[in-house]
Each structure stands twice: as structure tokens, then as C-alpha cells.
């Protein structure tokens, strides 16, 4: 190895991580690790149990109800996250759990995603429409929507409808594989990572969300 | 919500992340996110391509050869990592790639893991032993070892044997599901996360690895 | 290619699937596919939505209650499966959902697994014990148990406790990575695939389960 | 449970699998399993090692070279499959491995997919173009292309270029999450499952592939 080549290893440091000088300028994060460095970096932290109390979830949902512009039906959900996981967040390392509320007379507009969603109705009754076909539901029922099928929900009952949504969304996000289309329409198809998606809806920007003064505060009552 | 309950939301802050006071003391990372906060936390960074040059890999392997005590056959591999991924490291988000070298006459001792490994022989020839059965290999061949089956490798040729190892190891690490048993023997079974594994081998401690003065330096020639 | 080599391709058939004669006798399923054959084999079937009605789930659970020997607390659950998925079964391709019932005064004995479980209490109240620490629950609460941590559940209330259990169990089964230890005790650790596990409990055999005349019949009332 | 409800369990049969009559006609595969039936269905078969010999792979690639219309660069690859896995096929349960050949002067046209691909050059030299940026390669180098980034390969050397491609494609197929765009152009974006993709290229139909008399035969020499 001549001097020029040696100089390429300028980033060589502790812990057996070798950082070759990038010869093309196109691969800034590529390193070579020895087995001990890799082992240490690969072993994730162990975590404590996750606990989310219904009183807290209910409180968040009722706060959202006070800000209907900020939290319309499709964004009126409480995501349960254990922040001890690294990588894409979820209730477990690969699984998302959210609790969503739709009020009597409301419709959650049609959308689709490449994660297969599982729904459980805690309370209320209503209908799902999958590719235009109706499936009625009431409290206690479970439903899964196949990947990339359009689906919407209608609360046609007299009381609020609360449901749990379960996805393998953190796995797909972690793998950089997540697609979302909301509202329905191919012009709204977003590759969540590559296309710099700003929000669940292709028609919204995260910046606009952040600027909204009506951000939910759990203790604001 | 009375005052006592409100006080439990002491961690409520920006970005719609609600941190209820932990009522049991057993769930420090459990939070509730609103959809905007969750979306922002969930979308991973996009990354640049990963590039690892053979000259660099070869250099690392030859440096390891100079430190046989520190890098015996089972730990003489170069792990290719793109540090732009979050979560458990790999060449891609869910896949580990390493380049391993075994010298003529050497044996990589028997071990097993719950990831299914794929091997490709770049050069040399030798034998794998899977549960005691022999499978001969030479450059160009591919081989997969079923999960949790004992396997070892023997270089019975005249030249060095270099192979690529491919696992879904980052996925299993991320899911906290990875088991490793090295060397073979149920007393050496390690749940990599829960049991605080110190190294690939149950008979080694990471601390001892770190204290070893022979740590590889790619520019040390 | 000489005659001897040609003869090795005896299994060559339709659809571009090439089946070399196995030279070692140790790799019966290894084939080479051309891109068209692979594409056709790789694309999974699309599926219809999954729907599971509460009345059906409740009926199955109440039938189980009539056969307490066959369905003690740890095996008193209804697994929701969409049989249109190929690979390991679940409510979605990678996620298991089960509804479990524990009666007043009962304990679900301590066990652990390398899937991270998420629990939701539909009704009742009780306690989880994770590595000996108590976490009380009541209807509406969510709880996740970290991978490979011992956990048990106690119904110390006056009514039945019904809970939803959510795992990435089909993913781990599909990857051949699933470990289970039930009841707690390293002598009961089972690699579900490799070790030919007979049942959830290392102390039971599937054959014995099948021989039991008390098998649940949903229409047996 | 009244008579009408009982009749709904018409599909109840052996092994604790309960098949409620589908009330909506929209969920044909939804069943409820008891824990013993689920356990039995969930535990996958253990498998033998996979072995793929270089002579066989080379033979398949050279046969493809004789049928350039059927096997242009983008479809001139040998997929290594262990048919003992259930679910989407691969060299391991979640990982695809293919060996691809590009001749001197050829270009593999631009395309993208939501799996992160890893490439290793066995022989030859050339360039990758990722979103228009050039990255040169030669034998021994490794390269990963981020998900959903356009990439093409050019063999600008004097000899054939052979490379290994590694994806988490079986995982994404199994999860029904796989997207493919080939050739580049949003009109060619295919959700592999939902949209009934006929081939890797949106401009081809599988039927046309099957009708082609030039299908590769490994023993045709």
C-alpha cells in the first residue's frame, strides 16, 4: 500500500471502524467494521415494557376533537410509541398501533398504502368501503384491508366510533419501502422516503402542520 | 380531568408528543404521538448509495491476518455498513454483508444462529459441515445454512478461502429476536439483546476485546 | 459441457426452472430459475379483506371455557387467520392477532418468546408480571412486553379479563427465527422449527392435543 | 346462540379451525383457529441446506446468451431458489439472490424498486448510474442502491460483467408491499400484487413470455 492509498484511510479511528476516503463522493456513509465493532453497533438496547393508559389515550383524542381543522377524521389518531426502540417508531419494533376516532356522520376519506392494516372496533358502528364494496362493522369486530386497496370508513351510527389500527408500518419505513396514497388518486402516490413526503396527505405540507397554532396539548384543558 | 391527573402530563411538549407521567415506573419510553409528530418521527432519512471497494476490504482482511489472536477465523471478517441507516447496521436496512477469510488448514468452528445465512465463495475451496454432513465447495458456489443448524467450515485446499456471508441479521436484531450459539453447545446459547451478549462467542467479553492492544488499524502498515 | 455434466440437469422442465441433480444429496430443494419463472413464482396472490365477527370470537371463547382441561388459560385464545395468505398464517402476512380470555382468579403462567408482544385489554382488570415486576391493567390499556422477558398475567378482579395479543410471530416463523419458552425455564426453550416443537408448551406433544376428545367445536352447543 | 346463528358455523371441521359463514361475501379466507390448530399451521417445515454450483449458474447464463431477444440484459439473470421455503421464493426465506450478466457494450436500462439492492461484481468492470450520477466499478466491489432511486448499469469494459444482486424482495413480496418501475417512468410504476403485474417490465406480459419458443433449457446444448 503506497502513501496515496494510505491517506485514503483518513477516518480510521477507534473501535475497528474503518472509513475509507470516498473515492467518488457519492457514498458518504459507507464504512467497513471489524467483527467487534460490528457486534457492538448491531446489538440493540434492551427496553422496558411499554404502557399506555386508556385515560391518556382518551384525553388525547378528546383534545383533538376540539381542533377539528387540525385533526380531521383521517388525522384524529393517537400513535402509541415506545421511544426506547431505535429506527422507525412503533408500539413494538416492527408494528404500529394507533387509536382512531370517527364521529357520528363523519367519513374517513378513501386512501391506500402498501402496509396491510388490521382494524379492531372498540366502540360504535359503521361501514368500511373497500374498492367500493361495503362491509358493515360494530364494536368487537376485526377487519384487515389488503395492501394497496382503496378503503374508507363511514360512521353511520349515532355515537362515536373508536378503532385500533395495526400495521407493519415501522418495518416498511425502516426498509425504505413504504408507499402511501392519500387521498385516492395516482397523482397522490408518495414513496414516503424518496419523495420527501410532507404529510400523510399528498396535499399537505409538514411545515404548514407545524405552523398551525392549534397543535394539541394534552394538558390544555 | 382534575389537577392531579393534569400533573401527570408533565412532559407534554412540542410537536404533539405527549409523555404521560409513568404511573408504575416500569415504562420510561412510552409516549403518545399525534399523527403529525408520528409522521415526522417515522419517515426515515433517504441515503446515498453505499460503495465498498475491494482494495479496502482486502486491506482490512490482510491487516486482520497480522493479528491472529485478535482475529481468529471466526472473527476474521469485514462487515460492510452504511452508517446512514438508522437502527441495526447493515449493507442494506435489513441485510448484513460480510467478507470472511479462512486460511489453508484452518477451521471455522461449529456454531449456529437463528438467521438463515447465505454464503458465496469468492476464492479457494473447502468443506462445510452441517450437522456433521459434509458439503464440498469451491469458488463460485453458493450455499445456505438453515436457521439454527450447526455449521462449520474447513479450508482443506492449498490457498486462502474468501467468502461472502449474507444474513437478515439487522432485521432480527432490530426485532430483538436474534439468537446466537458460538461455539456449539446449549450452554453457549445467547439471546443477543436480553442476555447482554458480550461478543459473538459466549466465551468472550467485549471488554476484553476492547482492551486488546492489537486492534486493527487499516492504516497501520 | 460434456455428457456427464449434461446428465446432471435431469430435472430440467417447464417454465424455466432448472433443477440440477444434487451432487451431494444434501440440498433437495435447490433450483435455478430464469427471471420469468422467478417472477411468476414470486408474485403472491392478492386477497380479499379479512373479517372476523365478535359474535364468532365470543362463541369460540365460550366453547373453550367448557373444556378447561383442553383449554387452560395459556391456550384459551382465538387466532384470527386469513387463509388466503401463503407462508406462516396470521391476520396480516406478518402479524398475528389473537383474542385471549382469563377468568377471575386465574393466572396465565410465566413464559417468554423472541417476538415482542403487544396486548390490549378489552375488558376486565388484572396484573402483568414482567421479570417479577407488577404492572396493573384495566380495560382500555395497552402493554408491550420486550422480547425474551418472562411475563405472566393474573386476573385479580371479579370478572373475566379479555385481551387482544399482537405479535410479529408470522414474520419470525417465516424467517425460521422463532423461539418460545413455556413454561419459564431454560430446559423449556424451543427453537420452534429446528427442534420440532410439539406445542406452545415444551411439556406437551401435539399428538396428545390431537388425541384429546374435547376438541372445540364452534357449533357444538 | 339461536339456530340462525348456529347455522353460520357450517364450515366447522377438524383440527379446531372454525370457518364462520361469511356474512358479507367479501372475506372468503377468514377463519378462527384454536391454539393447537394455529400452532400446527404456523410452524414451518425445517429445510435442507441450499447448494447452487457455479457450473450450473454459468451454464444457465450461457444458455441465456444464446437467446438475446428472450433474455436481454435486464432479464439475463439466474435466480437461486430453495423450493423448500413456503411463501415468496428466495435463497433464504426473506432474501433474493440472483447472478446477472451484462456483456461488453451493453446497458441495463434504468429502473427502480422499493427493495434496497446490494450488488457485488464477480468479474468485469463498468459503471452504475444512480439518479444520473456515475459510480465506476470493477470486480470485487460492492454497491447498494437506495430504495426507489433510478439506477442503470453500463458495461464499458472489454469483457463480460457478472454480478450478484441481493434484495429483501421475498420479504416485500410476502408482505404484499413490493413496487417496481421498469423502465423508468411513473406510467410504468407497478404494485406487483394489486395491479396484476405481468412481468418485471410494465411493457411486457407474462403470457407473451410464456409463448416465446426460445425458453431457456439448461440441457439444450
PDB file of C-alpha atoms in Angstrom, chain C residues 1 5-6 9 12-13 15-18 20 23-24 26-36 38-53 55-57 59-60 64 70-71 75 77-89 93-94 96 169-171 173-176 178 192-194 197-200 206 209-210 215-219 221, chain D residues 1 5-6 9 12-13 15-18 20 23-24 26-36 38-53 55-57 59-60 64 70-71 75 77-89 93-94 96 169-171 173-176 178 192-194 197-200 206 209-210 215-219 221:
ATOM      1  CA  UNK C   1     -20.273 -29.250 -21.257  1.00  0.00           C
ATOM      2  CA  UNK C   5     -22.350 -32.814 -16.867  1.00  0.00           C
ATOM      3  CA  UNK C   6     -25.416 -32.645 -19.097  1.00  0.00           C
ATOM      4  CA  UNK C   9     -29.659 -31.438 -15.447  1.00  0.00           C
ATOM      5  CA  UNK C  12     -34.979 -29.535 -16.302  1.00  0.00           C
ATOM      6  CA  UNK C  13     -38.573 -28.852 -17.129  1.00  0.00           C
ATOM      7  CA  UNK C  15     -41.201 -22.643 -17.012  1.00  0.00           C
ATOM      8  CA  UNK C  16     -37.507 -22.001 -16.958  1.00  0.00           C
ATOM      9  CA  UNK C  17     -36.943 -23.794 -13.679  1.00  0.00           C
ATOM     10  CA  UNK C  18     -33.644 -25.598 -13.767  1.00  0.00           C
ATOM     11  CA  UNK C  20     -29.585 -29.578 -11.233  1.00  0.00           C
ATOM     12  CA  UNK C  23     -24.351 -33.677  -6.310  1.00  0.00           C
ATOM     13  CA  UNK C  24     -24.158 -34.133  -2.567  1.00  0.00           C
ATOM     14  CA  UNK C  26     -27.931 -32.678   0.891  1.00  0.00           C
ATOM     15  CA  UNK C  27     -29.844 -29.944  -0.942  1.00  0.00           C
ATOM     16  CA  UNK C  28     -33.044 -31.407  -2.372  1.00  0.00           C
ATOM     17  CA  UNK C  29     -34.888 -28.110  -2.965  1.00  0.00           C
ATOM     18  CA  UNK C  30     -32.179 -26.007  -4.637  1.00  0.00           C
ATOM     19  CA  UNK C  31     -33.134 -24.863  -8.128  1.00  0.00           C
ATOM     20  CA  UNK C  32     -32.156 -22.090 -10.502  1.00  0.00           C
ATOM     21  CA  UNK C  33     -34.965 -20.072 -12.052  1.00  0.00           C
ATOM     22  CA  UNK C  34     -34.915 -17.829 -15.051  1.00  0.00           C
ATOM     23  CA  UNK C  35     -36.364 -14.340 -14.460  1.00  0.00           C
ATOM     24  CA  UNK C  36     -39.770 -15.194 -15.893  1.00  0.00           C
ATOM     25  CA  UNK C  38     -38.987 -16.438 -10.732  1.00  0.00           C
ATOM     26  CA  UNK C  39     -41.344 -13.551 -11.339  1.00  0.00           C
ATOM     27  CA  UNK C  40     -44.308 -15.870 -11.673  1.00  0.00           C
ATOM     28  CA  UNK C  41     -43.386 -17.808  -8.514  1.00  0.00           C
ATOM     29  CA  UNK C  42     -42.612 -14.679  -6.510  1.00  0.00           C
ATOM     30  CA  UNK C  43     -45.778 -12.646  -7.099  1.00  0.00           C
ATOM     31  CA  UNK C  44     -48.189 -13.651  -4.348  1.00  0.00           C
ATOM     32  CA  UNK C  45     -51.933 -13.808  -4.789  1.00  0.00           C
ATOM     33  CA  UNK C  46     -53.933 -10.746  -3.996  1.00  0.00           C
ATOM     34  CA  UNK C  47     -56.513 -11.363  -1.289  1.00  0.00           C
ATOM     35  CA  UNK C  48     -59.944 -10.340  -0.134  1.00  0.00           C
ATOM     36  CA  UNK C  49     -60.389  -8.384   3.104  1.00  0.00           C
ATOM     37  CA  UNK C  50     -60.350 -10.353   6.336  1.00  0.00           C
ATOM     38  CA  UNK C  51     -63.402 -10.065   8.591  1.00  0.00           C
ATOM     39  CA  UNK C  52     -63.829 -11.686  11.995  1.00  0.00           C
ATOM     40  CA  UNK C  53     -67.076 -11.001  13.876  1.00  0.00           C
ATOM     41  CA  UNK C  55     -70.047 -12.982  17.924  1.00  0.00           C
ATOM     42  CA  UNK C  56     -67.891 -15.704  16.383  1.00  0.00           C
ATOM     43  CA  UNK C  57     -64.880 -14.910  18.512  1.00  0.00           C
ATOM     44  CA  UNK C  59     -68.590 -18.114  20.702  1.00  0.00           C
ATOM     45  CA  UNK C  60     -65.212 -19.802  20.266  1.00  0.00           C
ATOM     46  CA  UNK C  64     -63.261 -23.228  25.114  1.00  0.00           C
ATOM     47  CA  UNK C  70     -58.034 -28.794  26.891  1.00  0.00           C
ATOM     48  CA  UNK C  71     -58.068 -25.001  27.042  1.00  0.00           C
ATOM     49  CA  UNK C  75     -54.263 -21.923  25.411  1.00  0.00           C
ATOM     50  CA  UNK C  77     -57.260 -17.914  22.682  1.00  0.00           C
ATOM     51  CA  UNK C  78     -58.860 -17.482  19.291  1.00  0.00           C
ATOM     52  CA  UNK C  79     -56.343 -16.879  16.466  1.00  0.00           C
ATOM     53  CA  UNK C  80     -57.625 -14.743  13.580  1.00  0.00           C
ATOM     54  CA  UNK C  81     -56.259 -16.124  10.326  1.00  0.00           C
ATOM     55  CA  UNK C  82     -56.764 -15.137   6.711  1.00  0.00           C
ATOM     56  CA  UNK C  83     -56.096 -18.411   4.930  1.00  0.00           C
ATOM     57  CA  UNK C  84     -55.530 -16.620   1.649  1.00  0.00           C
ATOM     58  CA  UNK C  85     -52.030 -15.672   2.786  1.00  0.00           C
ATOM     59  CA  UNK C  86     -49.342 -18.151   1.911  1.00  0.00           C
ATOM     60  CA  UNK C  87     -46.485 -18.777   4.340  1.00  0.00           C
ATOM     61  CA  UNK C  88     -46.924 -18.644   8.104  1.00  0.00           C
ATOM     62  CA  UNK C  89     -50.544 -17.727   8.958  1.00  0.00           C
ATOM     63  CA  UNK C  93     -48.986 -11.503   6.287  1.00  0.00           C
ATOM     64  CA  UNK C  94     -46.515 -10.715   9.066  1.00  0.00           C
ATOM     65  CA  UNK C  96     -50.554 -12.459  14.460  1.00  0.00           C
ATOM     66  CA  UNK C 169     -44.956 -14.051  15.005  1.00  0.00           C
ATOM     67  CA  UNK C 170     -45.686 -14.960  11.328  1.00  0.00           C
ATOM     68  CA  UNK C 171     -42.618 -12.969  10.266  1.00  0.00           C
ATOM     69  CA  UNK C 173     -41.913 -18.161  11.859  1.00  0.00           C
ATOM     70  CA  UNK C 174     -41.455 -17.481   8.145  1.00  0.00           C
ATOM     71  CA  UNK C 175     -37.830 -16.479   8.783  1.00  0.00           C
ATOM     72  CA  UNK C 176     -37.347 -19.681  10.837  1.00  0.00           C
ATOM     73  CA  UNK C 178     -38.955 -18.101  16.353  1.00  0.00           C
ATOM     74  CA  UNK C 192     -39.915 -23.759  17.043  1.00  0.00           C
ATOM     75  CA  UNK C 193     -38.697 -25.078  13.677  1.00  0.00           C
ATOM     76  CA  UNK C 194     -35.448 -26.879  14.292  1.00  0.00           C
ATOM     77  CA  UNK C 197     -41.708 -28.230  18.817  1.00  0.00           C
ATOM     78  CA  UNK C 198     -44.892 -30.155  19.509  1.00  0.00           C
ATOM     79  CA  UNK C 199     -46.882 -27.379  21.126  1.00  0.00           C
ATOM     80  CA  UNK C 200     -46.618 -23.966  22.749  1.00  0.00           C
ATOM     81  CA  UNK C 206     -49.178 -32.043  19.588  1.00  0.00           C
ATOM     82  CA  UNK C 209     -53.531 -32.482  21.850  1.00  0.00           C
ATOM     83  CA  UNK C 210     -54.980 -34.138  18.800  1.00  0.00           C
ATOM     84  CA  UNK C 215     -61.533 -30.578  20.762  1.00  0.00           C
ATOM     85  CA  UNK C 216     -63.520 -27.375  20.425  1.00  0.00           C
ATOM     86  CA  UNK C 217     -66.433 -27.360  18.037  1.00  0.00           C
ATOM     87  CA  UNK C 218     -67.936 -23.987  17.384  1.00  0.00           C
ATOM     88  CA  UNK C 219     -71.321 -25.473  16.575  1.00  0.00           C
ATOM     89  CA  UNK C 221     -73.923 -26.082  21.564  1.00  0.00           C
TER      90      UNK C 221
ATOM     91  CA  UNK D   1     -76.842 -18.658  20.351  1.00  0.00           C
ATOM     92  CA  UNK D   5     -76.538 -18.108  14.403  1.00  0.00           C
ATOM     93  CA  UNK D   6     -75.518 -21.742  14.741  1.00  0.00           C
ATOM     94  CA  UNK D   9     -70.782 -22.139  11.524  1.00  0.00           C
ATOM     95  CA  UNK D  12     -66.662 -26.048  11.265  1.00  0.00           C
ATOM     96  CA  UNK D  13     -64.414 -29.026  10.849  1.00  0.00           C
ATOM     97  CA  UNK D  15     -58.394 -29.501  13.880  1.00  0.00           C
ATOM     98  CA  UNK D  16     -60.063 -26.657  15.678  1.00  0.00           C
ATOM     99  CA  UNK D  17     -60.357 -24.464  12.597  1.00  0.00           C
ATOM    100  CA  UNK D  18     -63.607 -22.557  12.757  1.00  0.00           C
ATOM    101  CA  UNK D  20     -67.870 -18.872  10.123  1.00  0.00           C
ATOM    102  CA  UNK D  23     -71.896 -12.735   6.263  1.00  0.00           C
ATOM    103  CA  UNK D  24     -70.848 -10.223   3.635  1.00  0.00           C
ATOM    104  CA  UNK D  26     -66.270 -10.279   0.954  1.00  0.00           C
ATOM    105  CA  UNK D  27     -63.919 -12.253   3.192  1.00  0.00           C
ATOM    106  CA  UNK D  28     -63.644 -15.814   1.884  1.00  0.00           C
ATOM    107  CA  UNK D  29     -60.458 -16.814   3.738  1.00  0.00           C
ATOM    108  CA  UNK D  30     -61.179 -15.536   7.248  1.00  0.00           C
ATOM    109  CA  UNK D  31     -61.162 -18.274   9.854  1.00  0.00           C
ATOM    110  CA  UNK D  32     -60.677 -18.565  13.589  1.00  0.00           C
ATOM    111  CA  UNK D  33     -58.220 -21.176  14.821  1.00  0.00           C
ATOM    112  CA  UNK D  34     -57.834 -22.639  18.247  1.00  0.00           C
ATOM    113  CA  UNK D  35     -54.260 -22.525  19.624  1.00  0.00           C
ATOM    114  CA  UNK D  36     -53.454 -26.103  18.639  1.00  0.00           C
ATOM    115  CA  UNK D  38     -52.777 -22.362  14.827  1.00  0.00           C
ATOM    116  CA  UNK D  39     -49.575 -23.827  16.222  1.00  0.00           C
ATOM    117  CA  UNK D  40     -49.651 -26.668  13.731  1.00  0.00           C
ATOM    118  CA  UNK D  41     -50.321 -24.318  10.785  1.00  0.00           C
ATOM    119  CA  UNK D  42     -47.754 -21.759  11.889  1.00  0.00           C
ATOM    120  CA  UNK D  43     -44.695 -23.966  12.408  1.00  0.00           C
ATOM    121  CA  UNK D  44     -42.930 -24.067   9.034  1.00  0.00           C
ATOM    122  CA  UNK D  45     -41.047 -27.054   7.755  1.00  0.00           C
ATOM    123  CA  UNK D  46     -37.372 -27.295   8.521  1.00  0.00           C
ATOM    124  CA  UNK D  47     -35.264 -27.452   5.377  1.00  0.00           C
ATOM    125  CA  UNK D  48     -32.083 -28.919   3.976  1.00  0.00           C
ATOM    126  CA  UNK D  49     -29.159 -26.646   3.057  1.00  0.00           C
ATOM    127  CA  UNK D  50     -29.340 -24.897  -0.308  1.00  0.00           C
ATOM    128  CA  UNK D  51     -26.466 -25.506  -2.724  1.00  0.00           C
ATOM    129  CA  UNK D  52     -26.050 -23.881  -6.127  1.00  0.00           C
ATOM    130  CA  UNK D  53     -22.945 -24.817  -8.145  1.00  0.00           C
ATOM    131  CA  UNK D  55     -21.043 -24.671 -13.179  1.00  0.00           C
ATOM    132  CA  UNK D  56     -24.840 -24.748 -13.179  1.00  0.00           C
ATOM    133  CA  UNK D  57     -25.199 -20.994 -12.841  1.00  0.00           C
ATOM    134  CA  UNK D  59     -24.457 -22.878 -17.798  1.00  0.00           C
ATOM    135  CA  UNK D  60     -27.798 -21.132 -17.336  1.00  0.00           C
ATOM    136  CA  UNK D  64     -29.487 -17.245 -21.934  1.00  0.00           C
ATOM    137  CA  UNK D  70     -35.819 -13.535 -24.719  1.00  0.00           C
ATOM    138  CA  UNK D  71     -33.023 -12.638 -22.300  1.00  0.00           C
ATOM    139  CA  UNK D  75     -33.666 -10.346 -17.728  1.00  0.00           C
ATOM    140  CA  UNK D  77     -30.122 -13.445 -14.501  1.00  0.00           C
ATOM    141  CA  UNK D  78     -30.220 -16.753 -12.676  1.00  0.00           C
ATOM    142  CA  UNK D  79     -32.360 -16.708  -9.518  1.00  0.00           C
ATOM    143  CA  UNK D  80     -31.226 -19.068  -6.753  1.00  0.00           C
ATOM    144  CA  UNK D  81     -34.278 -20.575  -5.079  1.00  0.00           C
ATOM    145  CA  UNK D  82     -34.692 -23.113  -2.316  1.00  0.00           C
ATOM    146  CA  UNK D  83     -38.110 -24.538  -3.106  1.00  0.00           C
ATOM    147  CA  UNK D  84     -38.438 -25.943   0.386  1.00  0.00           C
ATOM    148  CA  UNK D  85     -39.349 -22.478   1.669  1.00  0.00           C
ATOM    149  CA  UNK D  86     -43.033 -21.692   1.607  1.00  0.00           C
ATOM    150  CA  UNK D  87     -44.193 -18.170   0.753  1.00  0.00           C
ATOM    151  CA  UNK D  88     -42.370 -15.932  -1.707  1.00  0.00           C
ATOM    152  CA  UNK D  89     -39.283 -17.753  -3.047  1.00  0.00           C
ATOM    153  CA  UNK D  93     -36.786 -17.080   3.412  1.00  0.00           C
ATOM    154  CA  UNK D  94     -36.574 -13.289   3.139  1.00  0.00           C
ATOM    155  CA  UNK D  96     -33.370 -12.949  -3.031  1.00  0.00           C
ATOM    156  CA  UNK D 169     -37.546  -8.950  -2.246  1.00  0.00           C
ATOM    157  CA  UNK D 170     -39.188 -12.108  -0.813  1.00  0.00           C
ATOM    158  CA  UNK D 171     -39.979 -10.197   2.392  1.00  0.00           C
ATOM    159  CA  UNK D 173     -43.467  -9.752  -1.803  1.00  0.00           C
ATOM    160  CA  UNK D 174     -44.704 -11.756   1.180  1.00  0.00           C
ATOM    161  CA  UNK D 175     -45.854  -8.536   2.871  1.00  0.00           C
ATOM    162  CA  UNK D 176     -47.625  -7.509  -0.376  1.00  0.00           C
ATOM    163  CA  UNK D 178     -43.385  -4.647  -3.449  1.00  0.00           C
ATOM    164  CA  UNK D 192     -46.599  -6.097  -8.023  1.00  0.00           C
ATOM    165  CA  UNK D 193     -49.555  -7.769  -6.295  1.00  0.00           C
ATOM    166  CA  UNK D 194     -52.507  -5.438  -6.613  1.00  0.00           C
ATOM    167  CA  UNK D 197     -48.063  -7.165 -12.861  1.00  0.00           C
ATOM    168  CA  UNK D 198     -47.297  -9.428 -15.813  1.00  0.00           C
ATOM    169  CA  UNK D 199     -43.538  -9.145 -15.763  1.00  0.00           C
ATOM    170  CA  UNK D 200     -40.623  -7.131 -14.407  1.00  0.00           C
ATOM    171  CA  UNK D 206     -46.153 -12.820 -18.777  1.00  0.00           C
ATOM    172  CA  UNK D 209     -43.061 -14.535 -22.201  1.00  0.00           C
ATOM    173  CA  UNK D 210     -44.573 -17.963 -21.874  1.00  0.00           C
ATOM    174  CA  UNK D 215     -37.469 -20.523 -23.375  1.00  0.00           C
ATOM    175  CA  UNK D 216     -34.159 -21.461 -21.775  1.00  0.00           C
ATOM    176  CA  UNK D 217     -33.377 -25.144 -21.386  1.00  0.00           C
ATOM    177  CA  UNK D 218     -30.332 -25.889 -19.329  1.00  0.00           C
ATOM    178  CA  UNK D 219     -29.726 -29.164 -21.138  1.00  0.00           C
ATOM    179  CA  UNK D 221     -26.775 -27.748 -25.781  1.00  0.00           C
TER     180      UNK D 221
END
